[in-house]
Amino acid sequence: MDCSTFSLRSIDLASITVFIPLRVCSILDTLREEISESKAKGTGNGQSTFPKLSVDMNELHTILNICLFPPLFFFSALYYTDLLSAVFVLGAYESFLKAKREEGAQVSISEQIEKQAIDQFENAIRTAKKDLPRLLSKDQAQQIKYAKSRSPPAAEESTHLRSKVADSSAEGSRGPVSVAFLRAKIWWSGVLALLFRQTNIFWVAIFLGGLQVVRTLEKCQASFKEGKDETLLEVARNAYEYSELYDPSVSEASVEDYIKTIISIGIGAAVNYRRVLSALMPYLALLATFGVFVVWNGGVVLGSEGDKSNHVATIHLPQMLYIWPYLMFFSFPMIYPYILNVIVPQVKLPRCLRYGSMTKRLPRLPVVVAGISAMLVVVHVNTIVHPFTLADNRHYVFYVFRILLWQPVIKYLATPVYFICTWAAITALDDAWKGNDLEGRPLDRNKMGSKSQTQAGKVLPRSITHGLQEQNARIDADSTTTKETEKVSAELSSKAAVTYIRDHPNLNTPIQSNKVSFVIVWLVATALSLITAPLVEPRYFIVPWLFWRLHLPPVEAHTNEAKSDDETKKSTWQDRLKNSLYRVHDHRLWLETLWFLAINFVTGYIFLYWGFEWPQEPGRVQRFMW
């Protein structure tokens, strides 16, 4: 192929129409399968009782919207290396996810049984140490009885493990070879990604390496525990003594939980350094390859000496402030329900917009003050305006900085906006929960385990509520009201709620839940890739947006409102339209499509028909672009 304009632009056209959709589809499929398997493990019988996940219109619509993402879509009509850069970064991530699945399928029978025995022994020792003074109390007996009722017999568990491994081995003996091939593919995709953009080292080595560390620690820990209500000292001790990974979901996490997770990962990685280093070999090889390139090239940037001098790496912390309005602007249709649930009472919102109580997800006042104060310091000390930013009026960033620098106070007044956008973007990574029970009452996941709400009949039907009341009455009659009794009661309520939801598939259920560890690793990789660049370019935010968007939890359909197939045939066109728009489809995707199409139309029209000339270059048409 020659290097004509048409040929080069055809490469980006193929990327946006073929390569990126295929990569995104494979990644979404793997993520959904991984979440489905984690739910199956949670049921205790190896079979998921939740609705089966498959490729549906929501997933296909997500793929379409990612391809319509304005910076990606705009540059696909030109020749910029950002599209092929995204292709190979996504390829490395796809190989990582597949290798992760293959590694999980290679656990032998003996390893699982031995690990289970060790877990039971260590849990028994820890329980005895903690509850020895009350070992013979009635409350403790209730807890033991409840724990036995939840634990499957050892023989059944062993049989389940053997059948699971037998099923996996029946698929073929390609496990170790497949993992080795996928690890080599990670390295190869990473090298190709580095050829197009050198800052991709932070995504193919640091980001994927960080996720691999978390994955390795999950396999090393004595027992899986999401962790709640543990002190910082307890988290550190459990990580050191039992290799426990403290990693709650985003919905349950506060600022302190992020600190605890960082400490847990750090201590766990130090304790299990041999296994961690072994798992990190592909990413260490990428770092070594990149180091050889830097030494050979005399720097990070490819090109002439003049070009290298214009892209010298520096510390530009405000880049981590600019990304949040970037996410909010482009993905506002995906984020707005979270903000709406804070501003408007849920009773006044339609069911498709009820995302559960947002009160507990709002940051506390000390966090707000500390966050905005830190942002003010960063803006005051480290605001950098690259000479290219204010020298090229063809780019939209030029006009944004004209506004920020119009008055000195404006850049400081923007910090509350940065903070609000940060909260909204992180909150959107929570599993999107909205649903109603069979009687039409809203389900609030944050209070699902609450004894008071469950007994008040606000979550479960009266039959389930009455049964819980009898269970709690029996417990209260047999023992005094203690913390242990309240804990058992709450667990019983939560168990009944989960059982009820599991047995009624017409309820909406969250199908993806991001952990704090993912947010931390994503933030680290984003920070490293952005703060080293002195120039602010919308193209630099494409890869961070892609990973953030891929991990936005989809909203399960309002299946309790949706009609069955027979009913759909008899329904009116208005009912079918409602099903297509929001009952069996995530309405945010339609809004996102319209928003992206509007932006693409406006920017495309301006690029084609609003050309202008610079006085110093008469006769040459200049065009507005990202």
XYZ file of C-alpha atoms in Angstrom:
626
model
C 0.000 0.000 0.000
C 1.293 3.445 -0.894
C 1.334 6.404 1.488
C -1.255 8.465 -0.352
C -3.788 10.466 1.612
C -6.562 8.056 0.666
C -4.581 5.007 1.786
C -3.643 6.496 5.140
C -7.176 7.636 5.849
C -8.476 4.207 4.860
C -6.485 2.740 7.744
C -8.363 4.873 10.269
C -11.645 4.140 8.507
C -11.005 0.407 8.871
C -10.082 0.939 12.531
C -13.342 2.681 13.418
C -15.591 0.359 11.390
C -13.933 -3.038 11.928
C -11.070 -3.312 14.409
C -12.405 -1.211 17.281
C -15.939 -2.724 17.167
C -14.481 -6.241 17.221
C -12.172 -5.429 20.129
C -14.927 -3.740 22.122
C -17.360 -6.596 21.484
C -14.845 -9.188 22.665
C -13.984 -7.154 25.772
C -17.633 -6.625 26.732
C -18.391 -10.322 26.238
C -15.456 -11.329 28.441
C -16.388 -8.842 31.152
C -19.985 -10.071 31.220
C -18.903 -13.732 31.372
C -16.510 -12.950 34.208
C -19.257 -11.227 36.196
C -21.694 -14.044 35.499
C -19.176 -16.587 36.823
C -18.548 -14.532 39.954
C -22.290 -14.525 40.611
C -22.378 -18.284 40.069
C -19.665 -18.727 42.697
C -21.712 -16.605 45.073
C -24.662 -19.002 44.897
C -22.568 -21.855 46.270
C -23.643 -24.418 43.702
C -21.609 -23.323 40.743
C -24.665 -22.367 38.720
C -25.846 -18.811 38.344
C -29.473 -18.328 39.285
C -29.460 -14.847 37.814
C -30.700 -14.258 34.269
C -28.237 -15.538 31.678
C -26.110 -12.812 30.142
C -25.790 -12.729 26.387
C -25.096 -10.336 23.573
C -28.172 -8.145 23.390
C -29.187 -4.818 21.928
C -27.729 -2.921 24.871
C -24.274 -4.344 24.178
C -24.494 -3.732 20.433
C -25.722 -0.215 21.121
C -22.749 0.365 23.436
C -20.362 -0.715 20.676
C -22.031 1.713 18.262
C -21.778 4.595 20.722
C -18.106 3.967 21.427
C -17.423 4.154 17.693
C -19.424 7.406 17.566
C -17.349 8.945 20.368
C -16.651 12.410 18.861
C -12.825 12.545 19.088
C -12.557 8.994 17.708
C -15.177 9.551 15.024
C -13.748 12.906 13.932
C -10.168 11.703 13.507
C -11.313 8.548 11.711
C -11.972 10.774 8.678
C -8.366 12.010 8.801
C -5.129 10.181 9.491
C -4.134 10.314 13.146
C -2.324 7.542 14.961
C -4.741 7.687 17.897
C -7.144 5.170 16.354
C -4.557 2.469 15.733
C -3.113 3.275 19.147
C -6.529 2.544 20.675
C -6.847 -0.646 18.619
C -3.644 -2.163 19.984
C -4.233 -0.982 23.570
C -7.669 -2.605 23.458
C -6.064 -5.693 21.936
C -3.671 -5.954 24.868
C -6.570 -5.563 27.311
C -8.582 -8.202 25.449
C -5.682 -10.656 25.724
C -5.310 -9.817 29.427
C -8.962 -10.612 30.134
C -8.803 -13.879 28.206
C -5.578 -14.908 29.941
C -7.234 -14.128 33.252
C -10.093 -16.482 32.412
C -7.726 -19.244 31.286
C -5.672 -18.951 34.474
C -8.812 -19.197 36.570
C -9.788 -22.422 34.816
C -6.488 -24.168 35.595
C -6.847 -24.552 39.346
C -6.446 -28.252 40.131
C -8.702 -30.342 42.329
C -6.081 -30.808 45.025
C -5.271 -27.103 45.145
C -8.915 -26.163 45.572
C -9.581 -28.780 48.263
C -6.362 -27.886 50.083
C -7.161 -24.192 49.891
C -10.681 -24.845 51.166
C -9.349 -26.825 54.132
C -6.842 -24.094 54.971
C -9.566 -21.453 54.711
C -11.848 -23.344 57.067
C -9.040 -23.938 59.561
C -7.842 -20.333 59.564
C -11.370 -18.967 59.805
C -12.062 -21.259 62.755
C -8.882 -20.127 64.533
C -9.660 -16.470 63.951
C -13.250 -16.872 65.118
C -12.085 -18.659 68.256
C -9.571 -15.917 69.053
C -12.164 -13.224 68.568
C -15.150 -14.835 70.261
C -13.558 -17.143 72.881
C -15.115 -15.286 75.884
C -18.585 -15.790 74.363
C -17.954 -19.197 72.825
C -20.763 -20.888 74.756
C -23.227 -18.003 74.664
C -26.572 -18.350 72.942
C -25.730 -15.593 70.503
C -22.623 -17.456 69.399
C -24.664 -20.632 69.016
C -27.065 -18.773 66.765
C -24.189 -17.559 64.626
C -22.676 -21.028 64.342
C -26.050 -22.503 63.483
C -26.579 -19.866 60.823
C -23.075 -20.399 59.397
C -23.662 -24.155 59.169
C -26.939 -23.582 57.368
C -25.121 -21.485 54.749
C -22.113 -23.801 54.256
C -22.522 -26.797 51.935
C -21.355 -30.187 53.223
C -17.714 -30.953 52.560
C -18.595 -33.995 50.442
C -20.932 -31.989 48.243
C -18.354 -29.235 47.856
C -15.649 -31.753 46.950
C -17.956 -33.359 44.392
C -18.742 -29.937 42.953
C -15.057 -29.097 42.673
C -14.252 -32.368 40.957
C -17.106 -32.009 38.475
C -16.103 -28.417 37.751
C -12.507 -29.355 36.994
C -13.648 -32.361 34.955
C -15.884 -30.110 32.870
C -13.065 -27.671 32.257
C -10.616 -30.446 31.354
C -13.129 -31.908 28.928
C -12.819 -28.769 26.820
C -9.234 -29.713 26.008
C -5.732 -29.551 27.375
C -4.927 -26.219 25.801
C -4.828 -24.326 29.129
C -1.100 -23.674 29.747
C -0.354 -23.249 26.034
C -3.269 -20.856 25.665
C -2.155 -18.733 28.636
C 1.414 -18.574 27.300
C 0.122 -17.553 23.890
C -2.123 -14.848 25.377
C 0.745 -13.493 27.483
C 2.912 -13.296 24.380
C 0.044 -11.553 22.627
C -0.115 -8.992 25.440
C 3.561 -8.217 24.909
C 3.217 -8.032 21.132
C 0.103 -5.805 21.265
C 1.848 -3.603 23.792
C 4.882 -3.158 21.557
C 2.671 -2.205 18.601
C 0.754 0.241 20.810
C 4.053 1.877 21.816
C 4.961 2.424 18.162
C 1.932 4.679 17.740
C 2.014 6.515 21.094
C 4.785 6.162 23.631
C 2.561 7.106 26.594
C 0.719 3.835 25.991
C 3.398 2.250 28.176
C 1.303 3.359 31.130
C -1.703 1.410 29.800
C -0.142 -1.783 28.461
C 2.360 -2.143 31.337
C 1.199 -0.166 34.396
C -2.576 -0.465 34.007
C -2.632 -4.113 32.982
C 0.180 -4.896 35.405
C -1.763 -3.327 38.255
C -4.855 -5.358 37.412
C -2.664 -8.467 37.270
C -1.326 -7.744 40.760
C -4.880 -7.521 42.096
C -5.784 -10.734 40.288
C -2.763 -12.524 41.774
C -3.584 -11.324 45.288
C -7.160 -12.569 44.895
C -5.766 -16.053 44.266
C -3.264 -15.794 47.143
C -5.656 -14.740 49.873
C -6.819 -17.278 52.417
C -10.444 -16.381 51.923
C -12.210 -13.902 49.715
C -13.521 -11.000 51.697
C -14.752 -7.720 50.310
C -14.132 -6.127 53.668
C -16.318 -3.723 55.579
C -16.053 -1.986 58.926
C -12.392 -2.895 59.367
C -9.889 -0.499 60.856
C -6.734 0.440 59.019
C -4.684 -1.688 61.409
C -6.945 -4.714 60.884
C -6.675 -4.356 57.110
C -2.867 -4.238 57.317
C -2.711 -7.203 59.725
C -5.077 -9.332 57.631
C -3.101 -8.547 54.488
C 0.165 -9.517 56.195
C -0.978 -12.614 58.112
C -3.693 -14.048 55.857
C -3.032 -12.314 52.492
C -6.580 -10.963 52.607
C -7.358 -8.397 49.932
C -9.468 -5.494 51.098
C -11.390 -4.516 47.975
C -14.983 -3.306 48.441
C -17.225 -2.253 45.583
C -17.417 1.380 44.533
C -20.937 1.751 45.929
C -19.807 0.762 49.431
C -16.514 2.660 49.475
C -15.573 5.910 51.152
C -12.302 7.796 50.829
C -10.901 5.750 53.712
C -11.664 2.540 51.823
C -9.474 3.672 48.932
C -6.602 4.198 51.374
C -7.218 0.796 52.964
C -7.277 -0.883 49.555
C -3.954 0.709 48.587
C -2.375 -0.475 51.839
C -3.876 -3.946 51.436
C -2.532 -4.272 47.883
C 0.903 -2.960 48.894
C 1.326 -5.289 51.857
C -0.161 -8.251 49.998
C 2.183 -7.725 47.049
C 5.196 -7.519 49.385
C 4.223 -10.700 51.230
C 3.563 -12.621 48.013
C 6.295 -10.957 45.989
C 7.426 -14.148 44.273
C 4.031 -14.963 42.822
C 3.449 -11.315 41.959
C 6.743 -11.013 40.090
C 6.052 -14.245 38.220
C 2.645 -12.964 37.125
C 4.120 -9.610 36.060
C 6.654 -11.034 33.626
C 4.865 -9.905 30.411
C 4.538 -6.364 31.741
C 8.106 -6.229 33.049
C 9.211 -7.381 29.575
C 7.255 -4.482 28.083
C 8.937 -2.040 30.461
C 12.343 -3.467 29.548
C 11.549 -3.164 25.830
C 10.448 0.414 26.317
C 13.621 1.180 28.281
C 15.774 -0.161 25.442
C 13.874 2.034 22.993
C 14.350 5.158 25.134
C 18.099 4.529 25.355
C 18.364 3.863 21.601
C 16.178 6.861 20.654
C 17.773 9.261 23.113
C 14.353 10.117 24.545
C 10.714 9.123 24.638
C 9.457 11.107 21.637
C 10.028 9.888 18.095
C 10.912 12.513 15.473
C 13.312 15.357 14.871
C 15.118 17.253 17.597
C 12.755 20.190 17.163
C 9.721 17.978 17.633
C 11.271 16.376 20.728
C 11.880 19.807 22.293
C 8.174 20.632 21.952
C 7.092 17.489 23.815
C 9.440 17.300 26.759
C 7.940 15.318 29.635
C 7.032 17.447 32.628
C 4.791 17.455 35.686
C 1.406 18.861 34.727
C -0.985 17.978 37.567
C -3.997 20.021 36.307
C -4.379 17.431 33.550
C -6.043 15.274 36.206
C -8.524 18.106 36.744
C -9.327 18.616 33.078
C -10.260 14.989 32.457
C -13.362 15.103 34.675
C -15.202 17.852 32.723
C -14.108 15.963 29.605
C -15.861 12.813 30.840
C -18.875 14.788 31.982
C -19.255 16.684 28.699
C -19.094 13.695 26.393
C -20.806 11.141 28.644
C -23.384 13.339 30.332
C -26.249 11.114 29.042
C -24.715 8.181 30.946
C -24.105 10.174 34.143
C -27.115 12.465 34.443
C -29.409 9.977 36.301
C -26.989 9.921 39.252
C -27.083 13.705 39.507
C -30.842 13.747 38.981
C -31.364 11.309 41.866
C -29.533 13.739 44.144
C -31.522 16.794 43.094
C -35.012 15.348 42.610
C -36.832 13.066 45.103
C -37.167 9.555 43.720
C -40.934 9.489 44.155
C -41.147 12.222 41.526
C -38.950 10.374 39.035
C -40.128 7.774 36.521
C -39.056 4.240 37.305
C -36.428 4.167 34.569
C -34.577 6.990 36.363
C -34.634 5.599 39.911
C -31.068 4.614 40.738
C -31.451 4.051 44.453
C -30.643 6.402 47.281
C -27.729 8.715 46.484
C -27.524 10.242 49.944
C -24.901 7.790 51.202
C -22.878 8.207 48.022
C -22.456 11.949 48.445
C -19.009 12.931 49.741
C -18.792 14.120 53.324
C -18.097 17.782 54.056
C -14.464 17.215 55.159
C -13.832 15.329 51.911
C -15.358 18.160 49.876
C -13.271 20.796 51.667
C -10.059 18.763 51.396
C -10.687 17.888 47.733
C -11.441 21.425 46.586
C -8.548 22.794 48.638
C -6.134 20.364 46.973
C -7.486 21.340 43.561
C -6.995 25.032 44.357
C -3.375 24.374 45.303
C -2.763 22.421 42.088
C -4.324 25.166 39.953
C -2.317 27.878 41.705
C 1.056 26.147 41.706
C 1.120 23.964 38.605
C -1.071 25.471 35.861
C 0.926 25.171 32.639
C -0.091 26.741 29.350
C 1.871 25.227 26.480
C 2.909 27.734 23.767
C 0.970 25.692 21.190
C -2.244 26.012 23.196
C -2.618 29.767 22.705
C -0.809 29.911 19.366
C -3.188 27.743 17.332
C -6.747 29.024 17.123
C -7.885 26.056 15.018
C -8.334 23.864 18.076
C -11.268 24.098 20.494
C -8.896 23.904 23.466
C -7.615 27.349 22.446
C -11.033 28.874 23.195
C -11.455 26.937 26.427
C -8.183 28.349 27.761
C -9.110 31.801 26.539
C -12.081 31.590 28.910
C -10.060 30.122 31.803
C -7.386 32.796 31.460
C -9.739 35.695 30.738
C -9.690 36.667 34.421
C -7.241 35.231 36.974
C -10.066 34.230 39.304
C -11.869 32.059 36.727
C -9.416 29.163 36.900
C -9.991 29.025 40.666
C -13.773 29.222 40.326
C -13.614 26.156 38.098
C -12.397 23.902 40.933
C -15.895 23.158 42.336
C -16.888 22.106 38.825
C -13.889 19.772 38.697
C -14.904 18.248 42.029
C -18.548 17.694 41.057
C -17.496 16.091 37.784
C -15.033 13.862 39.668
C -17.730 12.642 42.036
C -20.168 12.005 39.189
C -17.649 10.097 37.047
C -16.523 7.858 39.927
C -20.091 7.278 41.120
C -21.082 6.225 37.600
C -18.665 3.284 37.935
C -20.934 1.884 40.617
C -23.259 -0.899 39.530
C -26.320 0.856 38.151
C -29.216 -0.377 40.278
C -32.762 0.517 39.610
C -35.689 -1.741 40.128
C -39.004 -2.457 41.737
C -40.453 -5.457 43.443
C -43.501 -7.364 42.285
C -45.774 -4.909 44.043
C -44.213 -1.913 42.328
C -42.206 -0.568 45.259
C -38.691 0.706 44.574
C -35.829 -1.551 45.584
C -33.026 0.253 47.405
C -29.852 -1.822 47.350
C -28.212 0.370 49.987
C -30.880 -0.717 52.477
C -31.429 -4.236 51.198
C -29.862 -5.748 54.293
C -31.561 -3.379 56.715
C -33.798 -5.077 59.239
C -35.994 -2.013 59.721
C -36.716 -1.457 56.045
C -37.178 -5.138 55.291
C -39.643 -5.580 58.144
C -41.435 -2.394 57.172
C -42.411 -4.046 53.910
C -40.602 -1.526 51.724
C -38.535 -4.110 49.888
C -40.062 -7.565 50.057
C -43.658 -8.769 49.816
C -45.606 -9.221 53.020
C -45.100 -12.999 53.046
C -41.334 -12.626 53.142
C -41.603 -9.761 55.630
C -43.786 -11.806 57.984
C -41.317 -14.688 57.925
C -38.472 -12.352 58.821
C -40.472 -10.938 61.701
C -41.002 -14.432 63.103
C -37.284 -15.241 62.734
C -36.275 -12.067 64.526
C -38.831 -12.684 67.255
C -37.423 -16.166 67.894
C -33.902 -14.790 68.139
C -34.963 -12.002 70.497
C -36.801 -14.504 72.689
C -33.778 -16.776 73.000
C -31.147 -14.147 73.680
C -30.627 -10.620 74.826
C -30.312 -7.794 72.326
C -26.614 -7.672 71.524
C -24.507 -6.694 68.556
C -24.201 -10.343 67.577
C -27.995 -10.800 67.623
C -28.532 -7.716 65.473
C -25.857 -8.965 63.069
C -27.534 -12.369 62.735
C -30.898 -10.691 62.191
C -29.495 -8.433 59.505
C -27.840 -11.385 57.797
C -31.100 -13.328 57.839
C -32.909 -10.366 56.325
C -30.235 -9.920 53.693
C -30.256 -13.648 52.894
C -34.025 -13.645 52.446
C -33.820 -10.571 50.239
C -31.128 -12.090 48.035
C -33.066 -15.369 47.830
C -36.223 -13.506 46.847
C -34.455 -11.559 44.103
C -32.702 -14.706 42.875
C -35.978 -16.617 42.615
C -37.722 -13.774 40.773
C -35.810 -13.052 37.574
C -38.258 -10.303 36.621
C -36.506 -8.054 39.126
C -33.820 -5.703 37.928
C -30.361 -6.785 39.057
C -26.964 -5.149 38.739
C -24.879 -7.118 36.250
C -21.548 -5.399 36.729
C -19.847 -4.099 39.837
C -16.527 -2.290 39.749
C -14.173 -2.705 42.662
C -12.134 0.015 44.335
C -8.946 -1.642 43.081
C -9.986 -1.066 39.458
C -10.662 2.619 40.109
C -7.267 3.007 41.792
C -5.358 1.282 38.988
C -7.285 3.264 36.363
C -6.552 6.527 38.159
C -2.843 5.726 38.434
C -2.529 4.868 34.741
C -4.564 7.924 33.734
C -2.476 10.209 35.916
C 0.832 8.870 34.613
C -0.258 9.177 30.976
C -1.604 12.718 31.380
C 0.478 14.607 33.922
C 3.655 13.903 31.956
C 2.246 15.842 28.950
C 2.528 19.647 29.030
C 0.095 20.050 26.111
C -3.666 19.679 26.668
C -5.152 17.695 23.776
C -8.585 16.018 23.642
C -6.887 13.096 21.876
C -4.818 12.366 24.985
C -8.012 11.542 26.915
C -9.338 8.973 24.421
C -7.803 5.855 26.019
C -8.770 6.836 29.610
C -12.315 7.472 28.374
C -12.417 4.109 26.584
C -11.557 2.124 29.726
C -13.930 4.213 31.836
C -16.750 3.768 29.319
C -16.166 0.025 28.941
C -16.553 -0.398 32.698
C -19.690 1.707 33.052
C -22.221 -0.785 34.420
C -25.198 -1.277 32.121
C -28.690 -0.870 33.472
C -30.722 -4.063 33.464
C -34.006 -3.830 31.625
C -37.207 -2.949 33.473
C -38.345 -6.515 33.008
C -41.143 -6.281 35.543
C -42.751 -3.724 33.251
C -41.858 -5.492 30.006
C -44.351 -7.722 28.273
C -43.937 -11.370 27.437
C -43.661 -12.465 23.811
C -47.367 -13.353 23.580
C -48.377 -10.123 25.253
C -46.060 -8.140 22.983
C -47.831 -9.476 19.912
C -51.130 -8.237 21.303
C -49.748 -4.926 22.613
C -50.196 -1.597 20.898
C -47.465 0.241 19.026
C -47.134 2.595 21.999
C -46.232 -0.334 24.259
C -43.709 -1.638 21.753
C -42.157 1.816 21.484
C -41.835 2.050 25.272
C -40.205 -1.387 25.382
C -37.689 -0.331 22.755
C -36.892 2.995 24.401
C -36.610 2.210 28.104
C -38.477 -0.873 29.313
C -36.177 -3.474 27.783
C -33.427 -1.099 26.692
C -31.156 1.292 28.539
C -32.618 4.666 27.604
C -29.287 6.367 28.314
C -27.819 4.708 25.231
C -30.366 6.437 22.984
C -29.535 9.779 24.570
C -25.828 9.089 24.185
C -26.305 8.267 20.502
C -28.248 11.469 19.862
C -25.684 13.495 21.800
C -22.738 12.054 19.874
C -24.501 12.496 16.544
C -25.248 16.125 17.381
C -21.635 16.825 18.360
C -20.298 15.033 15.287
C -22.677 16.940 13.022
C -21.749 20.328 14.490
C -17.980 19.709 14.517
C -18.107 18.186 11.027
C -20.084 21.111 9.652
C -17.719 23.634 11.236
C -14.702 21.755 9.874
C -16.080 21.654 6.319
C -17.794 25.027 5.965
C -16.257 27.429 8.505
C -12.787 27.571 7.047
C -10.677 30.698 7.475
C -7.247 32.043 6.530
C -4.321 33.212 8.605
C -2.875 36.551 7.506
C 0.619 35.072 7.473
C -0.520 32.190 5.204
C -2.833 33.698 2.556
C -4.571 31.275 0.256
C -4.419 28.347 2.692
C -7.690 27.356 4.326
C -7.472 26.660 8.068
C -10.138 24.480 9.664
C -11.484 24.084 13.195
C -10.909 20.716 14.826
C -10.473 18.942 18.135
